[in-house]
């Protein structure tokens, strides 16, 4: 329960930064287009630094076991989400953008800082497992359905900045190479602003939204419900019913990270693809914005249920 309270507190703190970002644009201190610069800082500086530092640990059998569980959970989550979304499609008839928004979460910009703040920097090691699986699927399945073109380039996966950081981190970890103090300190400083910058960007982007239209769009509420409540609740139920959290000591915390990643807002990459391929751009932006707002309430709630169920 203490972890749930800590998570709710940290999400509340991050939400205040969303408000700050919104106010900064509305008062003319910053412009909405400045969000692009901050996003690039998060993507190319903060996130890779956080991932590399997370792999600066001794790779013990228990940590390897936890990482494999994180990978397996990520694969399982996506299989579950693919299946359920496919089933729901028979009744609701979603377009491809809506399907992608339900399946893929923003497991980087929001989840990494939350894991760092609530569970500690070293636990980002396990969060990277989810990121690996989703990055591959985003640049294969998601790109294919959003573009309507079955062709994809493997280099987009291999050269993705987070995949490069994960690969580098794994190499350093396996080779038992510890970064020099100065370089480690620089990376640590680079990753620290990830949470605040990410939330400022969200607030700045929300300042451009027609909030009345967003809050009156019934379709957005439906997609948000499935993305933030139904799908992660099914994953939570599977964990508890099959006692997966009892597989080994520490499995409960690894799965907590997986649940956080699985219950996050819709992936910003989906919105980017929608813009690039002119595929429901407006609705995609609305879904992305509203799921960010709603997740500030749904993520602590789901985590509280999980903590009570597994005894954390």
PDB file of C-alpha atoms in Angstrom:
ATOM      1  CA  UNK A   1       0.000   0.000   0.000  1.00  0.00           C
ATOM      2  CA  UNK A   2       2.912   2.329   0.730  1.00  0.00           C
ATOM      3  CA  UNK A   3       4.035   1.959  -2.887  1.00  0.00           C
ATOM      4  CA  UNK A   4       0.546   2.890  -4.111  1.00  0.00           C
ATOM      5  CA  UNK A   5       0.541   6.031  -1.974  1.00  0.00           C
ATOM      6  CA  UNK A   6       4.018   6.910  -3.225  1.00  0.00           C
ATOM      7  CA  UNK A   7       2.901   6.378  -6.829  1.00  0.00           C
ATOM      8  CA  UNK A   8      -0.198   8.532  -6.375  1.00  0.00           C
ATOM      9  CA  UNK A   9       1.940  11.267  -4.804  1.00  0.00           C
ATOM     10  CA  UNK A  10       4.461  11.225  -7.649  1.00  0.00           C
ATOM     11  CA  UNK A  11       1.743  11.232 -10.315  1.00  0.00           C
ATOM     12  CA  UNK A  12       0.108  14.155  -8.519  1.00  0.00           C
ATOM     13  CA  UNK A  13       3.419  16.017  -8.543  1.00  0.00           C
ATOM     14  CA  UNK A  14       3.877  15.335 -12.243  1.00  0.00           C
ATOM     15  CA  UNK A  15       0.307  16.516 -12.897  1.00  0.00           C
ATOM     16  CA  UNK A  16       1.198  19.882 -11.349  1.00  0.00           C
ATOM     17  CA  UNK A  17       3.951  20.174 -13.954  1.00  0.00           C
ATOM     18  CA  UNK A  18       1.356  19.514 -16.674  1.00  0.00           C
ATOM     19  CA  UNK A  19      -0.536  22.534 -15.327  1.00  0.00           C
ATOM     20  CA  UNK A  20       2.690  24.573 -15.330  1.00  0.00           C
ATOM     21  CA  UNK A  21       3.319  23.699 -18.992  1.00  0.00           C
ATOM     22  CA  UNK A  22      -0.254  24.658 -19.884  1.00  0.00           C
ATOM     23  CA  UNK A  23      -0.006  28.001 -18.052  1.00  0.00           C
ATOM     24  CA  UNK A  24       3.401  28.852 -19.548  1.00  0.00           C
ATOM     25  CA  UNK A  25       1.945  28.661 -23.053  1.00  0.00           C
ATOM     26  CA  UNK A  26      -1.346  30.366 -22.232  1.00  0.00           C
ATOM     27  CA  UNK A  27       0.508  33.288 -20.630  1.00  0.00           C
ATOM     28  CA  UNK A  28       2.856  33.642 -23.594  1.00  0.00           C
ATOM     29  CA  UNK A  29       6.057  32.742 -21.722  1.00  0.00           C
ATOM     30  CA  UNK A  30       6.528  29.787 -24.084  1.00  0.00           C
ATOM     31  CA  UNK A  31       4.990  28.834 -27.412  1.00  0.00           C
ATOM     32  CA  UNK A  32       3.316  25.490 -28.071  1.00  0.00           C
ATOM     33  CA  UNK A  33       5.859  24.734 -30.800  1.00  0.00           C
ATOM     34  CA  UNK A  34       8.607  24.839 -28.134  1.00  0.00           C
ATOM     35  CA  UNK A  35       7.257  21.479 -26.939  1.00  0.00           C
ATOM     36  CA  UNK A  36       9.007  19.863 -29.906  1.00  0.00           C
ATOM     37  CA  UNK A  37      12.402  20.976 -28.578  1.00  0.00           C
ATOM     38  CA  UNK A  38      11.702  19.648 -25.086  1.00  0.00           C
ATOM     39  CA  UNK A  39      10.395  16.362 -26.554  1.00  0.00           C
ATOM     40  CA  UNK A  40      13.655  15.887 -28.428  1.00  0.00           C
ATOM     41  CA  UNK A  41      15.628  16.496 -25.234  1.00  0.00           C
ATOM     42  CA  UNK A  42      13.617  13.777 -23.491  1.00  0.00           C
ATOM     43  CA  UNK A  43      13.870  11.368 -26.423  1.00  0.00           C
ATOM     44  CA  UNK A  44      17.527  11.810 -27.308  1.00  0.00           C
ATOM     45  CA  UNK A  45      19.086  12.758 -23.963  1.00  0.00           C
ATOM     46  CA  UNK A  46      17.045  11.875 -20.865  1.00  0.00           C
ATOM     47  CA  UNK A  47      15.561   8.477 -21.777  1.00  0.00           C
ATOM     48  CA  UNK A  48      18.764   6.918 -23.224  1.00  0.00           C
ATOM     49  CA  UNK A  49      20.746   8.171 -20.213  1.00  0.00           C
ATOM     50  CA  UNK A  50      18.231   6.631 -17.797  1.00  0.00           C
ATOM     51  CA  UNK A  51      18.338   3.288 -19.623  1.00  0.00           C
ATOM     52  CA  UNK A  52      22.146   3.083 -19.763  1.00  0.00           C
ATOM     53  CA  UNK A  53      22.451   3.932 -16.059  1.00  0.00           C
ATOM     54  CA  UNK A  54      19.831   1.302 -15.195  1.00  0.00           C
ATOM     55  CA  UNK A  55      22.083  -1.378 -16.718  1.00  0.00           C
ATOM     56  CA  UNK A  56      25.041  -0.314 -14.562  1.00  0.00           C
ATOM     57  CA  UNK A  57      24.353  -3.142 -12.148  1.00  0.00           C
ATOM     58  CA  UNK A  58      25.747  -6.543 -11.308  1.00  0.00           C
ATOM     59  CA  UNK A  59      23.858  -9.060 -13.446  1.00  0.00           C
ATOM     60  CA  UNK A  60      22.911 -11.639 -10.835  1.00  0.00           C
ATOM     61  CA  UNK A  61      20.765 -14.730 -11.581  1.00  0.00           C
ATOM     62  CA  UNK A  62      17.819 -13.117  -9.771  1.00  0.00           C
ATOM     63  CA  UNK A  63      18.062  -9.948 -11.871  1.00  0.00           C
ATOM     64  CA  UNK A  64      18.307 -11.982 -15.051  1.00  0.00           C
ATOM     65  CA  UNK A  65      15.249 -13.915 -13.916  1.00  0.00           C
ATOM     66  CA  UNK A  66      13.391 -10.653 -13.334  1.00  0.00           C
ATOM     67  CA  UNK A  67      14.391  -9.257 -16.725  1.00  0.00           C
ATOM     68  CA  UNK A  68      13.179 -12.409 -18.489  1.00  0.00           C
ATOM     69  CA  UNK A  69       9.897 -12.136 -16.583  1.00  0.00           C
ATOM     70  CA  UNK A  70       9.582  -8.504 -17.720  1.00  0.00           C
ATOM     71  CA  UNK A  71      10.148  -9.573 -21.330  1.00  0.00           C
ATOM     72  CA  UNK A  72       7.666 -12.431 -21.019  1.00  0.00           C
ATOM     73  CA  UNK A  73       5.080 -10.169 -19.390  1.00  0.00           C
ATOM     74  CA  UNK A  74       5.483  -7.619 -22.197  1.00  0.00           C
ATOM     75  CA  UNK A  75       4.931 -10.296 -24.837  1.00  0.00           C
ATOM     76  CA  UNK A  76       1.953 -11.648 -22.884  1.00  0.00           C
ATOM     77  CA  UNK A  77       0.398  -8.197 -22.490  1.00  0.00           C
ATOM     78  CA  UNK A  78       0.556  -7.504 -26.208  1.00  0.00           C
ATOM     79  CA  UNK A  79      -0.865 -10.929 -27.102  1.00  0.00           C
ATOM     80  CA  UNK A  80      -3.711 -10.269 -24.647  1.00  0.00           C
ATOM     81  CA  UNK A  81      -4.336  -6.766 -25.982  1.00  0.00           C
ATOM     82  CA  UNK A  82      -4.246  -7.909 -29.614  1.00  0.00           C
ATOM     83  CA  UNK A  83      -6.786 -10.629 -28.824  1.00  0.00           C
ATOM     84  CA  UNK A  84      -9.187  -8.495 -26.783  1.00  0.00           C
ATOM     85  CA  UNK A  85      -9.063  -5.525 -29.176  1.00  0.00           C
ATOM     86  CA  UNK A  86      -9.697  -7.900 -32.084  1.00  0.00           C
ATOM     87  CA  UNK A  87     -12.696  -9.335 -30.239  1.00  0.00           C
ATOM     88  CA  UNK A  88     -14.078  -5.905 -29.351  1.00  0.00           C
ATOM     89  CA  UNK A  89     -13.676  -4.795 -32.956  1.00  0.00           C
ATOM     90  CA  UNK A  90     -16.512  -7.141 -33.941  1.00  0.00           C
ATOM     91  CA  UNK A  91     -18.888  -5.022 -31.845  1.00  0.00           C
ATOM     92  CA  UNK A  92     -17.457  -1.493 -32.034  1.00  0.00           C
ATOM     93  CA  UNK A  93     -15.791  -1.502 -35.479  1.00  0.00           C
ATOM     94  CA  UNK A  94     -12.704   0.542 -34.666  1.00  0.00           C
ATOM     95  CA  UNK A  95     -10.477   2.196 -37.216  1.00  0.00           C
ATOM     96  CA  UNK A  96      -6.786   1.215 -37.206  1.00  0.00           C
ATOM     97  CA  UNK A  97      -5.727   4.320 -35.284  1.00  0.00           C
ATOM     98  CA  UNK A  98      -8.143   3.494 -32.459  1.00  0.00           C
ATOM     99  CA  UNK A  99      -6.865  -0.086 -32.325  1.00  0.00           C
ATOM    100  CA  UNK A 100      -3.264   1.098 -32.126  1.00  0.00           C
ATOM    101  CA  UNK A 101      -4.170   3.630 -29.415  1.00  0.00           C
ATOM    102  CA  UNK A 102      -5.658   0.856 -27.279  1.00  0.00           C
ATOM    103  CA  UNK A 103      -2.818  -1.620 -27.785  1.00  0.00           C
ATOM    104  CA  UNK A 104       0.237   0.610 -27.401  1.00  0.00           C
ATOM    105  CA  UNK A 105       1.053   2.665 -24.315  1.00  0.00           C
ATOM    106  CA  UNK A 106       3.427   5.511 -23.619  1.00  0.00           C
ATOM    107  CA  UNK A 107       5.811   3.252 -21.694  1.00  0.00           C
ATOM    108  CA  UNK A 108       8.790   5.583 -22.020  1.00  0.00           C
ATOM    109  CA  UNK A 109       8.310   9.263 -21.203  1.00  0.00           C
ATOM    110  CA  UNK A 110       5.840   8.672 -18.367  1.00  0.00           C
ATOM    111  CA  UNK A 111       6.720   5.227 -17.014  1.00  0.00           C
ATOM    112  CA  UNK A 112      10.507   5.604 -16.780  1.00  0.00           C
ATOM    113  CA  UNK A 113      10.383   8.645 -14.467  1.00  0.00           C
ATOM    114  CA  UNK A 114       7.629   7.045 -12.374  1.00  0.00           C
ATOM    115  CA  UNK A 115       9.632   3.848 -11.921  1.00  0.00           C
ATOM    116  CA  UNK A 116      12.707   5.890 -11.012  1.00  0.00           C
ATOM    117  CA  UNK A 117      10.850   8.037  -8.478  1.00  0.00           C
ATOM    118  CA  UNK A 118       8.787   5.267  -6.848  1.00  0.00           C
ATOM    119  CA  UNK A 119      10.977   2.154  -7.062  1.00  0.00           C
ATOM    120  CA  UNK A 120      14.458   3.524  -7.696  1.00  0.00           C
ATOM    121  CA  UNK A 121      16.799   3.972 -10.654  1.00  0.00           C
ATOM    122  CA  UNK A 122      17.890   0.319 -10.778  1.00  0.00           C
ATOM    123  CA  UNK A 123      14.316  -0.847 -11.442  1.00  0.00           C
ATOM    124  CA  UNK A 124      14.365   0.907 -14.838  1.00  0.00           C
ATOM    125  CA  UNK A 125      16.361  -2.187 -15.844  1.00  0.00           C
ATOM    126  CA  UNK A 126      13.097  -4.143 -15.812  1.00  0.00           C
ATOM    127  CA  UNK A 127      11.056  -1.391 -17.497  1.00  0.00           C
ATOM    128  CA  UNK A 128      13.398  -1.595 -20.479  1.00  0.00           C
ATOM    129  CA  UNK A 129      12.115  -5.122 -21.150  1.00  0.00           C
ATOM    130  CA  UNK A 130       8.649  -3.773 -21.933  1.00  0.00           C
ATOM    131  CA  UNK A 131      10.158  -1.004 -24.054  1.00  0.00           C
ATOM    132  CA  UNK A 132      12.122  -3.516 -26.143  1.00  0.00           C
ATOM    133  CA  UNK A 133       9.043  -5.545 -27.030  1.00  0.00           C
ATOM    134  CA  UNK A 134       6.846  -2.535 -27.749  1.00  0.00           C
ATOM    135  CA  UNK A 135       9.478  -0.734 -29.844  1.00  0.00           C
ATOM    136  CA  UNK A 136       9.710  -3.745 -32.153  1.00  0.00           C
ATOM    137  CA  UNK A 137       5.915  -3.930 -32.487  1.00  0.00           C
ATOM    138  CA  UNK A 138       5.522  -0.179 -33.007  1.00  0.00           C
ATOM    139  CA  UNK A 139       7.886  -0.181 -35.982  1.00  0.00           C
ATOM    140  CA  UNK A 140       6.434  -3.351 -37.507  1.00  0.00           C
ATOM    141  CA  UNK A 141       2.760  -3.904 -36.715  1.00  0.00           C
ATOM    142  CA  UNK A 142       1.766  -0.344 -35.760  1.00  0.00           C
ATOM    143  CA  UNK A 143       3.579   1.317 -38.655  1.00  0.00           C
ATOM    144  CA  UNK A 144       2.094  -1.230 -41.073  1.00  0.00           C
ATOM    145  CA  UNK A 145      -1.542  -0.710 -40.059  1.00  0.00           C
ATOM    146  CA  UNK A 146      -1.206   3.069 -39.799  1.00  0.00           C
ATOM    147  CA  UNK A 147       0.480   3.463 -43.193  1.00  0.00           C
ATOM    148  CA  UNK A 148      -1.368   0.703 -45.023  1.00  0.00           C
ATOM    149  CA  UNK A 149       2.012  -0.486 -46.306  1.00  0.00           C
ATOM    150  CA  UNK A 150       3.236  -3.921 -45.219  1.00  0.00           C
ATOM    151  CA  UNK A 151       6.852  -2.933 -45.910  1.00  0.00           C
ATOM    152  CA  UNK A 152       8.976  -1.852 -42.971  1.00  0.00           C
ATOM    153  CA  UNK A 153      12.673  -1.258 -42.525  1.00  0.00           C
ATOM    154  CA  UNK A 154      14.578  -3.151 -39.847  1.00  0.00           C
ATOM    155  CA  UNK A 155      16.911  -0.179 -39.422  1.00  0.00           C
ATOM    156  CA  UNK A 156      14.087   1.819 -37.822  1.00  0.00           C
ATOM    157  CA  UNK A 157      14.048  -0.772 -35.050  1.00  0.00           C
ATOM    158  CA  UNK A 158      17.800  -1.237 -34.709  1.00  0.00           C
ATOM    159  CA  UNK A 159      18.557   2.497 -34.829  1.00  0.00           C
ATOM    160  CA  UNK A 160      15.743   3.529 -32.499  1.00  0.00           C
ATOM    161  CA  UNK A 161      17.460   5.580 -29.810  1.00  0.00           C
ATOM    162  CA  UNK A 162      15.971   3.557 -26.946  1.00  0.00           C
ATOM    163  CA  UNK A 163      16.910   0.252 -28.588  1.00  0.00           C
ATOM    164  CA  UNK A 164      20.472   1.522 -29.070  1.00  0.00           C
ATOM    165  CA  UNK A 165      20.596   2.550 -25.399  1.00  0.00           C
ATOM    166  CA  UNK A 166      19.252  -0.844 -24.299  1.00  0.00           C
ATOM    167  CA  UNK A 167      21.754  -2.698 -26.506  1.00  0.00           C
ATOM    168  CA  UNK A 168      24.623  -0.586 -25.176  1.00  0.00           C
ATOM    169  CA  UNK A 169      23.422  -1.077 -21.615  1.00  0.00           C
ATOM    170  CA  UNK A 170      23.222  -4.858 -22.061  1.00  0.00           C
ATOM    171  CA  UNK A 171      26.739  -5.006 -23.548  1.00  0.00           C
ATOM    172  CA  UNK A 172      28.178  -2.964 -20.672  1.00  0.00           C
ATOM    173  CA  UNK A 173      26.296  -5.070 -18.127  1.00  0.00           C
ATOM    174  CA  UNK A 174      27.323  -8.460 -19.546  1.00  0.00           C
ATOM    175  CA  UNK A 175      30.933  -7.331 -19.996  1.00  0.00           C
ATOM    176  CA  UNK A 176      30.984  -5.974 -16.422  1.00  0.00           C
ATOM    177  CA  UNK A 177      32.107  -2.573 -17.714  1.00  0.00           C
ATOM    178  CA  UNK A 178      31.459   0.211 -15.229  1.00  0.00           C
ATOM    179  CA  UNK A 179      31.307   3.734 -16.581  1.00  0.00           C
ATOM    180  CA  UNK A 180      33.923   6.219 -15.361  1.00  0.00           C
ATOM    181  CA  UNK A 181      32.646   8.391 -12.507  1.00  0.00           C
ATOM    182  CA  UNK A 182      32.594  11.537 -14.630  1.00  0.00           C
ATOM    183  CA  UNK A 183      30.592   9.899 -17.450  1.00  0.00           C
ATOM    184  CA  UNK A 184      28.216   8.228 -14.989  1.00  0.00           C
ATOM    185  CA  UNK A 185      27.634  11.562 -13.265  1.00  0.00           C
ATOM    186  CA  UNK A 186      26.969  13.261 -16.615  1.00  0.00           C
ATOM    187  CA  UNK A 187      24.423  10.600 -17.622  1.00  0.00           C
ATOM    188  CA  UNK A 188      22.783  10.782 -14.216  1.00  0.00           C
ATOM    189  CA  UNK A 189      22.412  14.546 -14.574  1.00  0.00           C
ATOM    190  CA  UNK A 190      21.045  14.090 -18.105  1.00  0.00           C
ATOM    191  CA  UNK A 191      18.312  11.674 -17.025  1.00  0.00           C
ATOM    192  CA  UNK A 192      17.107  13.631 -13.977  1.00  0.00           C
ATOM    193  CA  UNK A 193      14.872  16.153 -15.850  1.00  0.00           C
ATOM    194  CA  UNK A 194      13.028  13.421 -17.807  1.00  0.00           C
ATOM    195  CA  UNK A 195       9.869  13.449 -15.669  1.00  0.00           C
ATOM    196  CA  UNK A 196       9.466  17.238 -15.392  1.00  0.00           C
ATOM    197  CA  UNK A 197      10.250  17.850 -19.070  1.00  0.00           C
ATOM    198  CA  UNK A 198       7.834  15.118 -20.210  1.00  0.00           C
ATOM    199  CA  UNK A 199       4.996  16.604 -18.180  1.00  0.00           C
ATOM    200  CA  UNK A 200       5.744  20.162 -19.305  1.00  0.00           C
ATOM    201  CA  UNK A 201       5.471  18.928 -22.900  1.00  0.00           C
ATOM    202  CA  UNK A 202       2.071  17.358 -22.168  1.00  0.00           C
ATOM    203  CA  UNK A 203       0.792  20.611 -20.679  1.00  0.00           C
ATOM    204  CA  UNK A 204       2.137  22.653 -23.582  1.00  0.00           C
ATOM    205  CA  UNK A 205       0.443  20.371 -26.115  1.00  0.00           C
ATOM    206  CA  UNK A 206      -2.833  20.431 -24.176  1.00  0.00           C
ATOM    207  CA  UNK A 207      -2.839  24.223 -24.467  1.00  0.00           C
ATOM    208  CA  UNK A 208      -3.486  23.821 -28.206  1.00  0.00           C
ATOM    209  CA  UNK A 209      -6.357  21.379 -27.773  1.00  0.00           C
ATOM    210  CA  UNK A 210     -10.020  22.290 -27.994  1.00  0.00           C
ATOM    211  CA  UNK A 211     -10.815  20.971 -24.516  1.00  0.00           C
ATOM    212  CA  UNK A 212     -14.570  21.312 -24.987  1.00  0.00           C
ATOM    213  CA  UNK A 213     -14.391  19.103 -28.067  1.00  0.00           C
ATOM    214  CA  UNK A 214     -12.134  16.630 -26.268  1.00  0.00           C
ATOM    215  CA  UNK A 215     -14.429  16.263 -23.254  1.00  0.00           C
ATOM    216  CA  UNK A 216     -17.585  15.910 -25.380  1.00  0.00           C
ATOM    217  CA  UNK A 217     -16.240  13.268 -27.783  1.00  0.00           C
ATOM    218  CA  UNK A 218     -17.920  10.007 -26.709  1.00  0.00           C
ATOM    219  CA  UNK A 219     -15.635   7.879 -28.851  1.00  0.00           C
ATOM    220  CA  UNK A 220     -12.598   9.180 -26.975  1.00  0.00           C
ATOM    221  CA  UNK A 221     -14.150   8.097 -23.664  1.00  0.00           C
ATOM    222  CA  UNK A 222     -14.718   4.579 -24.994  1.00  0.00           C
ATOM    223  CA  UNK A 223     -11.149   4.217 -26.255  1.00  0.00           C
ATOM    224  CA  UNK A 224      -9.786   5.682 -23.015  1.00  0.00           C
ATOM    225  CA  UNK A 225     -11.820   3.225 -20.934  1.00  0.00           C
ATOM    226  CA  UNK A 226     -10.450   0.238 -22.822  1.00  0.00           C
ATOM    227  CA  UNK A 227      -6.875   1.622 -22.895  1.00  0.00           C
ATOM    228  CA  UNK A 228      -6.668   2.668 -19.234  1.00  0.00           C
ATOM    229  CA  UNK A 229      -9.057   0.394 -17.349  1.00  0.00           C
ATOM    230  CA  UNK A 230     -10.394  -2.711 -19.096  1.00  0.00           C
ATOM    231  CA  UNK A 231      -7.228  -4.007 -20.775  1.00  0.00           C
ATOM    232  CA  UNK A 232      -4.830  -3.455 -17.844  1.00  0.00           C
ATOM    233  CA  UNK A 233      -7.461  -4.828 -15.434  1.00  0.00           C
ATOM    234  CA  UNK A 234      -7.502  -8.068 -17.444  1.00  0.00           C
ATOM    235  CA  UNK A 235      -3.703  -8.258 -17.211  1.00  0.00           C
ATOM    236  CA  UNK A 236      -3.902  -7.627 -13.459  1.00  0.00           C
ATOM    237  CA  UNK A 237      -6.506 -10.376 -13.079  1.00  0.00           C
ATOM    238  CA  UNK A 238      -4.298 -12.879 -14.926  1.00  0.00           C
ATOM    239  CA  UNK A 239      -1.333 -12.051 -12.664  1.00  0.00           C
ATOM    240  CA  UNK A 240      -3.394 -12.620  -9.520  1.00  0.00           C
ATOM    241  CA  UNK A 241      -5.430 -15.633 -10.676  1.00  0.00           C
ATOM    242  CA  UNK A 242      -2.376 -17.548 -11.873  1.00  0.00           C
ATOM    243  CA  UNK A 243      -0.168 -16.360  -8.973  1.00  0.00           C
ATOM    244  CA  UNK A 244       2.495 -15.143 -11.390  1.00  0.00           C
ATOM    245  CA  UNK A 245       3.636 -12.645  -8.755  1.00  0.00           C
ATOM    246  CA  UNK A 246       4.759 -15.589  -6.601  1.00  0.00           C
ATOM    247  CA  UNK A 247       7.098 -17.110  -9.200  1.00  0.00           C
ATOM    248  CA  UNK A 248      10.147 -15.906  -7.272  1.00  0.00           C
ATOM    249  CA  UNK A 249      11.176 -13.273  -4.736  1.00  0.00           C
ATOM    250  CA  UNK A 250      10.769  -9.842  -6.298  1.00  0.00           C
ATOM    251  CA  UNK A 251       8.459 -10.996  -9.107  1.00  0.00           C
ATOM    252  CA  UNK A 252       5.671  -8.857  -7.641  1.00  0.00           C
ATOM    253  CA  UNK A 253       7.665  -5.643  -8.138  1.00  0.00           C
ATOM    254  CA  UNK A 254       8.753  -6.611 -11.649  1.00  0.00           C
ATOM    255  CA  UNK A 255       5.108  -7.221 -12.567  1.00  0.00           C
ATOM    256  CA  UNK A 256       4.122  -3.949 -10.928  1.00  0.00           C
ATOM    257  CA  UNK A 257       6.411  -2.214 -13.424  1.00  0.00           C
ATOM    258  CA  UNK A 258       4.857  -4.234 -16.259  1.00  0.00           C
ATOM    259  CA  UNK A 259       1.385  -3.204 -15.066  1.00  0.00           C
ATOM    260  CA  UNK A 260       2.429   0.455 -14.965  1.00  0.00           C
ATOM    261  CA  UNK A 261       3.694   0.198 -18.545  1.00  0.00           C
ATOM    262  CA  UNK A 262       0.564  -1.652 -19.664  1.00  0.00           C
ATOM    263  CA  UNK A 263      -1.805   0.873 -18.062  1.00  0.00           C
ATOM    264  CA  UNK A 264      -0.209   4.076 -19.342  1.00  0.00           C
ATOM    265  CA  UNK A 265      -1.778   6.541 -21.798  1.00  0.00           C
ATOM    266  CA  UNK A 266      -1.801   5.804 -25.511  1.00  0.00           C
ATOM    267  CA  UNK A 267       1.608   5.886 -27.175  1.00  0.00           C
ATOM    268  CA  UNK A 268       2.703   9.219 -28.595  1.00  0.00           C
ATOM    269  CA  UNK A 269       4.239   7.239 -31.473  1.00  0.00           C
ATOM    270  CA  UNK A 270       0.707   6.378 -32.639  1.00  0.00           C
ATOM    271  CA  UNK A 271      -0.097  10.097 -32.825  1.00  0.00           C
ATOM    272  CA  UNK A 272       3.130  10.703 -34.735  1.00  0.00           C
ATOM    273  CA  UNK A 273       2.269   7.954 -37.243  1.00  0.00           C
ATOM    274  CA  UNK A 274      -1.259   9.382 -37.578  1.00  0.00           C
ATOM    275  CA  UNK A 275       0.257  12.749 -38.467  1.00  0.00           C
ATOM    276  CA  UNK A 276       2.809  11.316 -40.907  1.00  0.00           C
ATOM    277  CA  UNK A 277       0.304   9.122 -42.766  1.00  0.00           C
ATOM    278  CA  UNK A 278      -2.699  11.487 -42.387  1.00  0.00           C
ATOM    279  CA  UNK A 279      -4.682   8.776 -40.630  1.00  0.00           C
ATOM    280  CA  UNK A 280      -7.253  10.198 -38.184  1.00  0.00           C
ATOM    281  CA  UNK A 281      -4.774  12.841 -36.953  1.00  0.00           C
ATOM    282  CA  UNK A 282      -7.288  14.933 -35.016  1.00  0.00           C
ATOM    283  CA  UNK A 283      -8.907  12.025 -33.174  1.00  0.00           C
ATOM    284  CA  UNK A 284      -5.495  10.542 -32.408  1.00  0.00           C
ATOM    285  CA  UNK A 285      -4.383  13.785 -30.747  1.00  0.00           C
ATOM    286  CA  UNK A 286      -7.593  13.892 -28.711  1.00  0.00           C
ATOM    287  CA  UNK A 287      -7.147  10.295 -27.533  1.00  0.00           C
ATOM    288  CA  UNK A 288      -3.516  10.906 -26.641  1.00  0.00           C
ATOM    289  CA  UNK A 289      -4.336  14.041 -24.644  1.00  0.00           C
ATOM    290  CA  UNK A 290      -7.350  12.610 -22.834  1.00  0.00           C
ATOM    291  CA  UNK A 291      -5.653   9.341 -21.874  1.00  0.00           C
ATOM    292  CA  UNK A 292      -2.821  11.385 -20.342  1.00  0.00           C
ATOM    293  CA  UNK A 293      -5.350  13.299 -18.221  1.00  0.00           C
ATOM    294  CA  UNK A 294      -7.360  10.223 -17.231  1.00  0.00           C
ATOM    295  CA  UNK A 295      -4.306   8.079 -16.422  1.00  0.00           C
ATOM    296  CA  UNK A 296      -3.440  10.459 -13.594  1.00  0.00           C
ATOM    297  CA  UNK A 297      -6.421   8.894 -11.807  1.00  0.00           C
ATOM    298  CA  UNK A 298      -6.588   5.370 -13.250  1.00  0.00           C
ATOM    299  CA  UNK A 299      -2.930   4.374 -12.781  1.00  0.00           C
ATOM    300  CA  UNK A 300      -2.850   4.925  -8.988  1.00  0.00           C
ATOM    301  CA  UNK A 301      -6.208   3.147  -8.677  1.00  0.00           C
ATOM    302  CA  UNK A 302      -5.056   0.074 -10.620  1.00  0.00           C
ATOM    303  CA  UNK A 303      -1.786   0.022  -8.729  1.00  0.00           C
ATOM    304  CA  UNK A 304      -3.638   0.174  -5.424  1.00  0.00           C
ATOM    305  CA  UNK A 305      -5.801  -2.798  -6.420  1.00  0.00           C
ATOM    306  CA  UNK A 306      -2.670  -4.687  -7.499  1.00  0.00           C
ATOM    307  CA  UNK A 307      -0.844  -3.885  -4.250  1.00  0.00           C
ATOM    308  CA  UNK A 308      -3.789  -5.073  -2.158  1.00  0.00           C
ATOM    309  CA  UNK A 309      -4.167  -8.232  -4.255  1.00  0.00           C
ATOM    310  CA  UNK A 310      -0.517  -9.305  -4.049  1.00  0.00           C
ATOM    311  CA  UNK A 311       0.255  -7.895  -0.605  1.00  0.00           C
ATOM    312  CA  UNK A 312       2.828  -5.273  -1.550  1.00  0.00           C
TER     313      UNK A 312
END
